[in-house]
Amino acid sequence: MDLTIYNDTVLDLLDPKSPLEKWGTGYHFTEGPVYHSGVWYFTDFMLNKIYRMELGKVKLINDDSHFTIGMTYDRMKKRILCCTRDLRAITDLDRNVIVNSYNGIPINGSNDIIVDSKGLIYFTDPLSRKIEGVQVGHSSVFRYDESSAGLEMIEATLNYPNGLALSVEEKTLYIIDTSSYSIFQLDLTKKSLSLFFKMDEKMGAGKPDGMRLDERGNIYSTGPGGIWIISPDGTLLGHIRVPEIAANLCFDDTGLFITASTGIYHVDAKIRAAV
């Protein structure tokens, strides 16, 4: 891989000699990577499709995804949850609606999603397009408790909230603000928001979009030029150069699965995802 080392700690996470492998091509805008039990899922957002990959074979499983973009695996209920933009909802793969409104007002459309260890659902809902009719009217980050059907707006000041990740102890929510090339941190106890890390726009094409954490709390975020690896204290550890604009990524059993424009990529890692 083309790895720029900013701190030697990154060598405990990645082997620079491991290749960045291209696992597939011919897509338009790959997104929503999810891995569970030997199966990968991803979307081709602009072409309105969802794919499933197992044993190296890719299968189209939905050719009318209502423009699903972000997805995640809900280990509590053993299902995949989807940010289904054109339904303006969070759904499962079978299009059962989980949540679609806030105080009776339809959400904007949703973008990215995660689930914590208690089953609480966090998702971003940027105001990214013109919507007719009643709407929230601004970008938001929501937390949904499905057991009580309670939807809480936990952040409403960022311009374009996008990718999400929880710290290992689940006390801090990391939020990408794509428009400012920044990652913010939301203290879930104090409900206070602060800047965590700002990326250099000159590092290459692309903007911060999706991210994941490893078991040590290091952040792996897409951004200009590829994948940025950042320590829990905000130190830039390394940068993986990706030949296409990287939109999102997830961990699997051996490394990182990356969705990037027309392709899907993989690179081995020495560490695994945060549980």
Coordinates of C-alpha atoms in Angstrom, one line a residue:
M1 CA 0.0 0.0 0.0
D2 CA 1.0 3.6 -0.4
L3 CA 1.2 4.5 3.3
T4 CA 2.6 7.8 4.6
I5 CA 3.8 7.3 8.1
Y6 CA 3.4 10.4 10.4
N7 CA 3.8 8.4 13.7
D8 CA 5.5 5.0 14.1
T9 CA 2.4 3.8 16.1
V10 CA 0.8 3.2 12.7
L11 CA 3.2 0.3 12.2
D12 CA 1.4 -1.5 15.0
L13 CA -1.8 -1.2 13.0
L14 CA -0.7 -1.7 9.4
D15 CA 2.1 -3.3 7.4
P16 CA 3.3 -1.0 4.7
K17 CA 4.2 -4.0 2.6
S18 CA 0.6 -5.2 2.5
P19 CA -0.9 -4.3 -0.9
L20 CA -4.1 -2.3 -1.4
E21 CA -6.1 -4.8 -3.5
K22 CA -8.8 -3.9 -5.9
W23 CA -11.6 -6.4 -5.4
G24 CA -14.1 -5.0 -8.0
T25 CA -14.8 -2.3 -10.4
G26 CA -17.4 -1.0 -12.8
Y27 CA -19.6 0.8 -10.3
H28 CA -20.6 4.4 -10.1
F29 CA -20.4 5.5 -6.5
T30 CA -19.8 2.8 -4.0
E31 CA -20.9 3.4 -0.4
G32 CA -22.4 1.8 2.8
P33 CA -19.8 -1.0 3.4
V34 CA -20.9 -3.6 6.0
Y35 CA -19.3 -6.9 7.0
H36 CA -20.7 -9.7 9.0
S37 CA -19.9 -13.4 9.3
G38 CA -18.0 -13.8 6.0
V39 CA -20.4 -11.6 3.9
W40 CA -19.8 -8.1 2.7
Y41 CA -22.5 -5.7 1.7
F42 CA -22.2 -2.3 -0.1
T43 CA -24.3 0.1 -2.2
D44 CA -23.9 1.8 -5.5
F45 CA -25.7 4.9 -4.3
M46 CA -26.1 6.8 -7.6
L47 CA -27.3 3.8 -9.4
N48 CA -29.8 2.8 -6.7
K49 CA -28.4 -0.7 -6.0
I50 CA -27.3 -2.9 -3.1
Y51 CA -24.8 -5.7 -3.5
R52 CA -23.8 -8.7 -1.4
M53 CA -20.4 -10.4 -1.7
E54 CA -19.5 -13.8 -0.4
L55 CA -16.6 -16.1 -1.3
G56 CA -15.4 -13.5 -3.8
K57 CA -18.6 -13.5 -5.8
V58 CA -20.7 -10.3 -5.9
K59 CA -24.5 -10.6 -6.3
L60 CA -27.0 -7.8 -6.9
I61 CA -29.7 -8.1 -4.2
N62 CA -31.7 -4.9 -4.7
D63 CA -31.9 -2.9 -7.9
D64 CA -34.3 -0.3 -6.4
S65 CA -32.8 0.6 -3.1
H66 CA -34.6 4.0 -2.8
F67 CA -31.1 5.4 -2.9
T68 CA -29.7 3.7 0.2
I69 CA -26.4 5.2 1.1
G70 CA -25.0 4.3 4.6
M71 CA -25.6 0.9 6.2
T72 CA -24.6 -0.8 9.4
Y73 CA -25.0 -4.2 11.1
D74 CA -27.2 -4.2 14.2
R75 CA -25.7 -7.0 16.3
M76 CA -28.5 -6.8 18.9
K77 CA -31.2 -7.7 16.4
K78 CA -29.0 -9.3 13.8
R79 CA -30.1 -7.2 10.9
I80 CA -28.7 -4.6 8.5
L81 CA -30.0 -1.1 8.9
C82 CA -30.1 1.3 5.9
C83 CA -30.1 5.0 5.4
T84 CA -32.8 5.0 2.8
R85 CA -32.7 8.5 1.4
D86 CA -35.7 8.6 -0.9
L87 CA -38.0 7.0 1.7
R88 CA -36.7 9.6 4.1
A89 CA -36.2 6.8 6.6
I90 CA -34.1 4.3 8.5
T91 CA -35.1 0.8 7.3
D92 CA -33.8 -2.7 7.3
L93 CA -32.9 -4.6 4.1
D94 CA -36.5 -5.7 3.6
R95 CA -37.6 -2.1 3.7
N96 CA -39.4 -2.3 7.0
V97 CA -39.4 1.3 8.3
I98 CA -37.6 1.7 11.7
V99 CA -38.0 5.4 12.0
N100 CA -38.9 8.2 9.6
S101 CA -40.0 11.3 11.5
Y102 CA -39.1 13.6 14.4
N103 CA -42.0 15.0 16.4
G104 CA -44.3 14.2 13.4
I105 CA -42.0 15.9 10.9
P106 CA -40.3 13.7 8.2
I107 CA -36.6 13.5 8.5
N108 CA -34.5 14.9 5.6
G109 CA -33.3 11.5 4.3
S110 CA -30.5 10.2 6.5
N111 CA -26.9 9.5 5.4
D112 CA -24.9 7.4 7.8
I113 CA -25.7 5.1 10.7
I114 CA -24.3 3.1 13.7
V115 CA -25.7 1.1 16.5
D116 CA -24.2 1.0 20.0
S117 CA -23.9 -2.0 22.4
K118 CA -27.3 -1.3 23.9
G119 CA -29.1 -1.2 20.6
L120 CA -29.4 2.6 20.4
I121 CA -29.4 3.8 16.8
Y122 CA -27.4 6.9 15.8
F123 CA -27.7 8.5 12.4
T124 CA -26.9 11.7 10.6
D125 CA -29.5 13.6 8.6
P126 CA -27.9 16.3 6.6
L127 CA -30.1 18.8 4.7
S128 CA -28.4 18.0 1.4
R129 CA -31.0 18.5 -1.2
K130 CA -34.2 20.4 -1.9
I131 CA -37.2 18.8 -0.3
E132 CA -40.8 19.7 -1.0
G133 CA -43.3 20.0 1.9
V134 CA -42.8 19.7 5.6
Q135 CA -39.3 19.1 6.8
V136 CA -37.0 19.5 9.8
G137 CA -35.3 22.4 7.9
H138 CA -31.7 21.9 9.0
S139 CA -29.0 19.2 9.4
S140 CA -29.2 17.0 12.5
V141 CA -27.7 14.0 14.3
F142 CA -30.3 11.7 15.9
R143 CA -30.3 9.0 18.5
Y144 CA -33.2 6.5 18.4
D145 CA -34.3 4.2 21.1
E146 CA -36.4 1.6 19.3
S147 CA -37.7 0.1 22.6
S148 CA -39.5 3.3 23.4
A149 CA -39.9 4.8 19.9
G150 CA -38.0 7.8 21.2
L151 CA -36.1 9.9 18.7
E152 CA -33.8 12.5 20.2
M153 CA -32.0 15.2 18.2
I154 CA -28.6 15.3 19.9
E155 CA -26.8 17.7 17.5
A156 CA -28.1 20.4 15.2
T157 CA -25.3 22.9 14.5
L158 CA -23.1 21.2 12.0
N159 CA -23.6 22.1 8.3
Y160 CA -23.2 18.6 6.8
P161 CA -23.0 15.8 9.4
N162 CA -22.0 12.6 7.7
G163 CA -20.0 9.6 9.1
L164 CA -20.3 8.5 12.7
A165 CA -18.3 6.4 15.1
L166 CA -18.5 5.8 18.9
S167 CA -15.5 5.7 21.2
V168 CA -14.6 2.3 22.6
E169 CA -16.3 3.2 26.0
E170 CA -19.2 4.7 24.0
K171 CA -19.1 8.0 25.9
T172 CA -18.0 10.1 22.8
L173 CA -19.6 10.3 19.5
Y174 CA -17.4 11.2 16.6
I175 CA -19.1 13.1 13.8
I176 CA -17.7 14.0 10.4
D177 CA -18.7 17.4 9.0
T178 CA -18.0 17.0 5.4
S179 CA -18.3 20.6 4.5
S180 CA -15.5 21.8 6.8
Y181 CA -13.2 18.8 6.3
S182 CA -13.5 18.1 10.0
I183 CA -14.2 15.5 12.6
F184 CA -16.1 16.7 15.7
Q185 CA -16.5 15.0 19.1
L186 CA -19.7 15.0 21.0
D187 CA -19.5 14.3 24.7
L188 CA -22.7 12.2 25.2
T189 CA -22.7 12.9 29.0
K190 CA -22.2 16.7 28.9
K191 CA -23.8 17.1 25.5
S192 CA -20.9 19.3 24.5
L193 CA -19.5 19.5 20.9
S194 CA -15.8 20.3 20.1
L195 CA -13.5 20.0 17.1
F196 CA -11.4 16.8 17.2
F197 CA -9.5 16.9 13.9
K198 CA -9.3 19.0 10.8
M199 CA -8.0 17.5 7.5
D200 CA -5.8 19.2 5.0
E201 CA -7.8 19.8 1.8
K202 CA -4.6 19.8 -0.3
M203 CA -3.9 16.1 0.4
G204 CA -5.9 15.0 -2.6
A205 CA -9.3 14.6 -4.1
G206 CA -12.3 13.8 -1.9
K207 CA -13.7 14.9 1.4
P208 CA -14.2 13.2 4.8
D209 CA -17.3 11.0 4.5
G210 CA -17.3 7.7 6.5
M211 CA -15.2 6.3 9.4
R212 CA -14.7 3.4 11.7
L213 CA -12.7 2.8 14.9
D214 CA -10.4 -0.1 15.8
E215 CA -10.3 -1.9 19.1
R216 CA -7.7 0.6 20.5
G217 CA -9.9 3.6 19.6
N218 CA -8.0 4.8 16.6
I219 CA -10.1 6.4 13.9
Y220 CA -9.9 5.4 10.2
S221 CA -11.7 8.1 8.1
T222 CA -12.0 8.6 4.4
G223 CA -10.8 12.0 3.3
P224 CA -8.7 13.9 0.8
G225 CA -6.4 11.4 -1.0
G226 CA -7.6 8.3 0.8
I227 CA -7.8 6.9 4.4
W228 CA -6.7 9.0 7.4
I229 CA -5.6 7.1 10.6
I230 CA -5.9 9.3 13.7
S231 CA -5.2 8.3 17.4
P232 CA -7.8 8.8 20.2
D233 CA -5.9 12.0 21.2
G234 CA -6.1 13.5 17.7
T235 CA -2.6 12.7 16.5
L236 CA -2.4 11.9 12.8
L237 CA -0.7 8.5 12.6
G238 CA -0.8 7.7 8.9
H239 CA -2.5 8.1 5.5
I240 CA -3.3 5.4 3.0
R241 CA -3.4 6.7 -0.6
V242 CA -6.3 5.3 -2.5
P243 CA -6.4 5.7 -6.4
E244 CA -10.1 6.8 -6.4
I245 CA -12.1 9.0 -4.1
A246 CA -12.8 6.9 -1.0
A247 CA -16.3 7.3 0.4
N248 CA -16.5 4.8 3.2
L249 CA -14.9 1.8 4.9
C250 CA -15.5 -1.0 7.4
F251 CA -13.4 -3.6 9.2
D252 CA -13.7 -7.3 8.3
D253 CA -11.9 -10.3 9.7
T254 CA -8.5 -9.4 8.1
G255 CA -8.5 -5.7 7.5
L256 CA -10.2 -2.8 5.9
F257 CA -12.9 -3.0 3.2
I258 CA -13.0 0.3 1.3
T259 CA -15.7 1.7 -1.0
A260 CA -14.2 4.2 -3.5
S261 CA -16.0 5.6 -6.5
T262 CA -16.1 2.9 -9.2
G263 CA -14.3 0.3 -7.2
I264 CA -14.1 -1.7 -4.0
Y265 CA -10.8 -2.2 -2.3
H266 CA -9.2 -4.1 0.6
V267 CA -6.1 -3.8 2.7
D268 CA -4.9 -6.1 5.5
A269 CA -4.5 -4.8 9.0
K270 CA -2.9 -6.0 12.2
I271 CA -5.9 -4.9 14.3
R272 CA -9.6 -5.4 14.4
A273 CA -12.7 -3.3 14.8
A274 CA -13.9 -1.9 18.0
V275 CA -16.7 -4.2 19.3

